Amino acid sequence: MITVIGYRSPLGPLTLAAEEGALVGLWFDGQRSFGSTLPERYIRAFGTLPSVLSQAREWLDRYFSGRDPGAPPPLRTASTAFRNAVWKLLLTIPYGKTVTYGELAARLAKDLQLAKVSARAVGGAVGQNPLLLMIPCHRVTGAGGALTGYSGGIERKRALLSLEAGAP
Protein backbone atom coordinates (compact mmCIF):
# COMPACT_ATOMS: atom_id res chain seq x y z
CA MET A 1 0.00 0.00 0.00
CA ILE A 2 1.25 3.49 -0.83
CA THR A 3 1.62 5.94 2.05
CA VAL A 4 1.31 9.68 1.36
CA ILE A 5 2.36 12.76 3.35
CA GLY A 6 2.42 16.48 2.73
CA TYR A 7 5.44 18.78 3.00
CA ARG A 8 5.36 22.57 3.17
CA SER A 9 8.12 23.94 0.96
CA PRO A 10 8.99 27.59 0.36
CA LEU A 11 7.68 27.10 -3.20
CA GLY A 12 4.35 25.59 -2.21
CA PRO A 13 3.01 22.37 -0.75
CA LEU A 14 4.44 19.06 -1.88
CA THR A 15 2.98 15.57 -1.74
CA LEU A 16 5.30 12.62 -1.16
CA ALA A 17 4.37 8.98 -1.73
CA ALA A 18 6.22 5.88 -0.56
CA GLU A 19 5.78 2.15 -0.86
CA GLU A 20 7.83 -0.75 0.51
CA GLY A 21 10.80 1.34 1.64
CA ALA A 22 11.13 3.55 -1.44
CA LEU A 23 9.86 6.95 -2.47
CA VAL A 24 7.61 6.51 -5.52
CA GLY A 25 6.21 10.02 -5.98
CA LEU A 26 7.02 13.65 -5.20
CA TRP A 27 4.92 16.44 -6.70
CA PHE A 28 4.08 20.08 -6.16
CA ASP A 29 0.39 20.08 -5.28
CA GLY A 30 -1.66 20.97 -8.33
CA GLN A 31 1.18 20.59 -10.83
CA ARG A 32 0.64 19.09 -14.23
CA SER A 33 0.79 15.29 -13.84
CA PHE A 34 0.15 15.57 -10.08
CA GLY A 35 -0.18 12.12 -8.54
CA SER A 36 0.40 10.41 -11.86
CA THR A 37 1.70 7.25 -10.19
CA LEU A 38 -0.78 7.16 -7.30
CA PRO A 39 -3.37 4.41 -7.28
CA GLU A 40 -6.96 5.23 -6.36
CA ARG A 41 -6.40 3.89 -2.85
CA TYR A 42 -3.56 4.99 -0.60
CA ILE A 43 -2.97 5.79 3.07
CA ARG A 44 -2.39 9.33 4.33
CA ALA A 45 0.24 9.03 7.07
CA PHE A 46 -0.19 10.52 10.53
CA GLY A 47 2.10 10.10 13.52
CA THR A 48 5.10 7.85 13.02
CA LEU A 49 6.24 7.86 9.42
CA PRO A 50 7.81 5.09 7.40
CA SER A 51 11.59 5.57 7.45
CA VAL A 52 11.85 6.55 3.77
CA LEU A 53 9.36 9.40 4.26
CA SER A 54 11.33 10.69 7.27
CA GLN A 55 14.49 10.52 5.16
CA ALA A 56 12.75 12.37 2.34
CA ARG A 57 11.62 15.16 4.69
CA GLU A 58 15.17 15.54 6.01
CA TRP A 59 16.51 15.63 2.44
CA LEU A 60 13.98 18.33 1.51
CA ASP A 61 14.85 20.34 4.64
CA ARG A 62 18.53 20.33 3.63
CA TYR A 63 17.68 21.14 0.02
CA PHE A 64 15.45 24.10 0.81
CA SER A 65 18.02 25.46 3.29
CA GLY A 66 20.26 26.02 0.26
CA ARG A 67 22.65 23.13 0.87
CA ASP A 68 23.47 20.21 -1.35
CA PRO A 69 21.27 17.53 0.25
CA GLY A 70 23.41 14.63 -0.98
CA ALA A 71 22.03 11.38 -2.29
CA PRO A 72 18.26 11.03 -2.14
CA PRO A 73 16.56 8.35 -0.07
CA PRO A 74 15.71 5.10 -1.88
CA LEU A 75 13.68 5.85 -5.02
CA ARG A 76 11.63 3.56 -7.25
CA THR A 77 10.17 4.34 -10.64
CA ALA A 78 7.89 2.12 -12.65
CA SER A 79 7.74 3.15 -16.27
CA THR A 80 9.16 2.28 -19.66
CA ALA A 81 12.80 1.29 -20.04
CA PHE A 82 13.43 4.52 -21.97
CA ARG A 83 11.94 6.79 -19.29
CA ASN A 84 13.75 4.92 -16.53
CA ALA A 85 17.04 5.33 -18.44
CA VAL A 86 16.44 9.09 -18.80
CA TRP A 87 15.55 9.45 -15.11
CA LYS A 88 18.66 7.48 -14.12
CA LEU A 89 20.72 9.89 -16.21
CA LEU A 90 19.07 12.89 -14.50
CA LEU A 91 20.40 11.59 -11.17
CA THR A 92 23.95 12.18 -12.46
CA ILE A 93 23.47 15.94 -12.92
CA PRO A 94 25.40 17.56 -10.06
CA TYR A 95 23.72 19.94 -7.63
CA GLY A 96 23.97 23.50 -8.95
CA LYS A 97 24.69 22.45 -12.55
CA THR A 98 22.48 22.26 -15.63
CA VAL A 99 22.53 20.28 -18.87
CA THR A 100 20.51 20.68 -22.04
CA TYR A 101 18.04 18.20 -23.48
CA GLY A 102 20.45 17.77 -26.42
CA GLU A 103 23.36 16.95 -24.10
CA LEU A 104 21.22 14.38 -22.29
CA ALA A 105 20.14 12.86 -25.61
CA ALA A 106 23.77 12.52 -26.71
CA ARG A 107 24.79 10.93 -23.40
CA LEU A 108 21.83 8.54 -23.52
CA ALA A 109 22.63 7.53 -27.11
CA LYS A 110 26.18 6.73 -26.02
CA ASP A 111 24.99 4.78 -22.95
CA LEU A 112 22.47 2.79 -25.02
CA GLN A 113 24.94 2.36 -27.91
CA LEU A 114 22.59 4.03 -30.37
CA ALA A 115 23.50 6.32 -33.25
CA LYS A 116 21.15 9.01 -31.98
CA VAL A 117 18.43 9.71 -29.43
CA SER A 118 15.97 12.52 -30.02
CA ALA A 119 16.20 15.49 -27.63
CA ARG A 120 12.41 15.76 -27.97
CA ALA A 121 11.99 12.15 -26.78
CA VAL A 122 14.27 12.90 -23.83
CA GLY A 123 12.18 15.99 -23.08
CA GLY A 124 9.02 13.89 -23.08
CA ALA A 125 10.54 11.49 -20.55
CA VAL A 126 11.86 14.35 -18.40
CA GLY A 127 8.35 15.84 -18.34
CA GLN A 128 6.89 12.61 -16.93
CA ASN A 129 9.26 12.46 -13.94
CA PRO A 130 7.19 11.39 -10.91
CA LEU A 131 9.89 12.33 -8.37
CA LEU A 132 10.51 16.07 -8.75
CA LEU A 133 13.54 17.47 -6.95
CA MET A 134 14.82 14.00 -5.99
CA ILE A 135 15.26 13.21 -9.70
CA PRO A 136 16.42 16.71 -10.67
CA CYS A 137 14.56 17.39 -13.92
CA HIS A 138 14.64 21.11 -13.07
CA ARG A 139 18.36 21.05 -13.98
CA VAL A 140 17.57 20.41 -17.65
CA THR A 141 17.41 23.43 -19.94
CA GLY A 142 16.80 24.12 -23.57
CA ALA A 143 19.55 24.95 -26.04
CA GLY A 144 21.71 27.81 -24.85
CA GLY A 145 20.42 27.47 -21.28
CA ALA A 146 16.86 28.59 -22.07
CA LEU A 147 14.37 27.80 -19.32
CA THR A 148 11.84 25.49 -20.89
CA GLY A 149 9.06 23.28 -19.58
CA TYR A 150 8.83 22.12 -16.00
CA SER A 151 5.76 20.32 -14.69
CA GLY A 152 6.08 22.27 -11.43
CA GLY A 153 5.99 25.56 -13.37
CA ILE A 154 8.71 27.75 -14.91
CA GLU A 155 8.76 30.14 -11.93
CA ARG A 156 9.51 27.23 -9.61
CA LYS A 157 12.20 25.98 -11.97
CA ARG A 158 13.80 29.43 -11.94
CA ALA A 159 13.61 29.54 -8.12
CA LEU A 160 15.14 26.06 -7.75
CA LEU A 161 18.03 26.90 -10.06
CA SER A 162 18.60 30.17 -8.18
CA LEU A 163 18.56 28.33 -4.85
CA GLU A 164 21.19 25.89 -6.11
CA ALA A 165 23.30 28.65 -7.67
CA GLY A 166 23.58 30.38 -4.30
CA ALA A 167 24.87 27.28 -2.54
CA PRO A 168 28.34 27.44 -0.95
C-alpha positions as a printed Julia matrix, in Angstrom:
168×3 Matrix{Float64}:
  0.0    0.0     0.0
  1.25   3.49   -0.83
  1.62   5.94    2.05
  1.31   9.68    1.36
  2.36  12.76    3.35
  2.42  16.48    2.73
  5.44  18.78    3.0
  5.36  22.57    3.17
  8.12  23.94    0.96
  8.99  27.59    0.36
  7.68  27.1    -3.2
  4.35  25.59   -2.21
  3.01  22.37   -0.75
  4.44  19.06   -1.88
  2.98  15.57   -1.74
  5.3   12.62   -1.16
  4.37   8.98   -1.73
  6.22   5.88   -0.56
  5.78   2.15   -0.86
  7.83  -0.75    0.51
 10.8    1.34    1.64
 11.13   3.55   -1.44
  9.86   6.95   -2.47
  7.61   6.51   -5.52
  6.21  10.02   -5.98
  7.02  13.65   -5.2
  4.92  16.44   -6.7
  4.08  20.08   -6.16
  0.39  20.08   -5.28
 -1.66  20.97   -8.33
  1.18  20.59  -10.83
  0.64  19.09  -14.23
  0.79  15.29  -13.84
  0.15  15.57  -10.08
 -0.18  12.12   -8.54
  0.4   10.41  -11.86
  1.7    7.25  -10.19
 -0.78   7.16   -7.3
 -3.37   4.41   -7.28
 -6.96   5.23   -6.36
 -6.4    3.89   -2.85
 -3.56   4.99   -0.6
 -2.97   5.79    3.07
 -2.39   9.33    4.33
  0.24   9.03    7.07
 -0.19  10.52   10.53
  2.1   10.1    13.52
  5.1    7.85   13.02
  6.24   7.86    9.42
  7.81   5.09    7.4
 11.59   5.57    7.45
 11.85   6.55    3.77
  9.36   9.4     4.26
 11.33  10.69    7.27
 14.49  10.52    5.16
 12.75  12.37    2.34
 11.62  15.16    4.69
 15.17  15.54    6.01
 16.51  15.63    2.44
 13.98  18.33    1.51
 14.85  20.34    4.64
 18.53  20.33    3.63
 17.68  21.14    0.02
 15.45  24.1     0.81
 18.02  25.46    3.29
 20.26  26.02    0.26
 22.65  23.13    0.87
 23.47  20.21   -1.35
 21.27  17.53    0.25
 23.41  14.63   -0.98
 22.03  11.38   -2.29
 18.26  11.03   -2.14
 16.56   8.35   -0.07
 15.71   5.1    -1.88
 13.68   5.85   -5.02
 11.63   3.56   -7.25
 10.17   4.34  -10.64
  7.89   2.12  -12.65
  7.74   3.15  -16.27
  9.16   2.28  -19.66
 12.8    1.29  -20.04
 13.43   4.52  -21.97
 11.94   6.79  -19.29
 13.75   4.92  -16.53
 17.04   5.33  -18.44
 16.44   9.09  -18.8
 15.55   9.45  -15.11
 18.66   7.48  -14.12
 20.72   9.89  -16.21
 19.07  12.89  -14.5
 20.4   11.59  -11.17
 23.95  12.18  -12.46
 23.47  15.94  -12.92
 25.4   17.56  -10.06
 23.72  19.94   -7.63
 23.97  23.5    -8.95
 24.69  22.45  -12.55
 22.48  22.26  -15.63
 22.53  20.28  -18.87
 20.51  20.68  -22.04
 18.04  18.2   -23.48
 20.45  17.77  -26.42
 23.36  16.95  -24.1
 21.22  14.38  -22.29
 20.14  12.86  -25.61
 23.77  12.52  -26.71
 24.79  10.93  -23.4
 21.83   8.54  -23.52
 22.63   7.53  -27.11
 26.18   6.73  -26.02
 24.99   4.78  -22.95
 22.47   2.79  -25.02
 24.94   2.36  -27.91
 22.59   4.03  -30.37
 23.5    6.32  -33.25
 21.15   9.01  -31.98
 18.43   9.71  -29.43
 15.97  12.52  -30.02
 16.2   15.49  -27.63
 12.41  15.76  -27.97
 11.99  12.15  -26.78
 14.27  12.9   -23.83
 12.18  15.99  -23.08
  9.02  13.89  -23.08
 10.54  11.49  -20.55
 11.86  14.35  -18.4
  8.35  15.84  -18.34
  6.89  12.61  -16.93
  9.26  12.46  -13.94
  7.19  11.39  -10.91
  9.89  12.33   -8.37
 10.51  16.07   -8.75
 13.54  17.47   -6.95
 14.82  14.0    -5.99
 15.26  13.21   -9.7
 16.42  16.71  -10.67
 14.56  17.39  -13.92
 14.64  21.11  -13.07
 18.36  21.05  -13.98
 17.57  20.41  -17.65
 17.41  23.43  -19.94
 16.8   24.12  -23.57
 19.55  24.95  -26.04
 21.71  27.81  -24.85
 20.42  27.47  -21.28
 16.86  28.59  -22.07
 14.37  27.8   -19.32
 11.84  25.49  -20.89
  9.06  23.28  -19.58
  8.83  22.12  -16.0
  5.76  20.32  -14.69
  6.08  22.27  -11.43
  5.99  25.56  -13.37
  8.71  27.75  -14.91
  8.76  30.14  -11.93
  9.51  27.23   -9.61
 12.2   25.98  -11.97
 13.8   29.43  -11.94
 13.61  29.54   -8.12
 15.14  26.06   -7.75
 18.03  26.9   -10.06
 18.6   30.17   -8.18
 18.56  28.33   -4.85
 21.19  25.89   -6.11
 23.3   28.65   -7.67
 23.58  30.38   -4.3
 24.87  27.28   -2.54
 28.34  27.44   -0.95
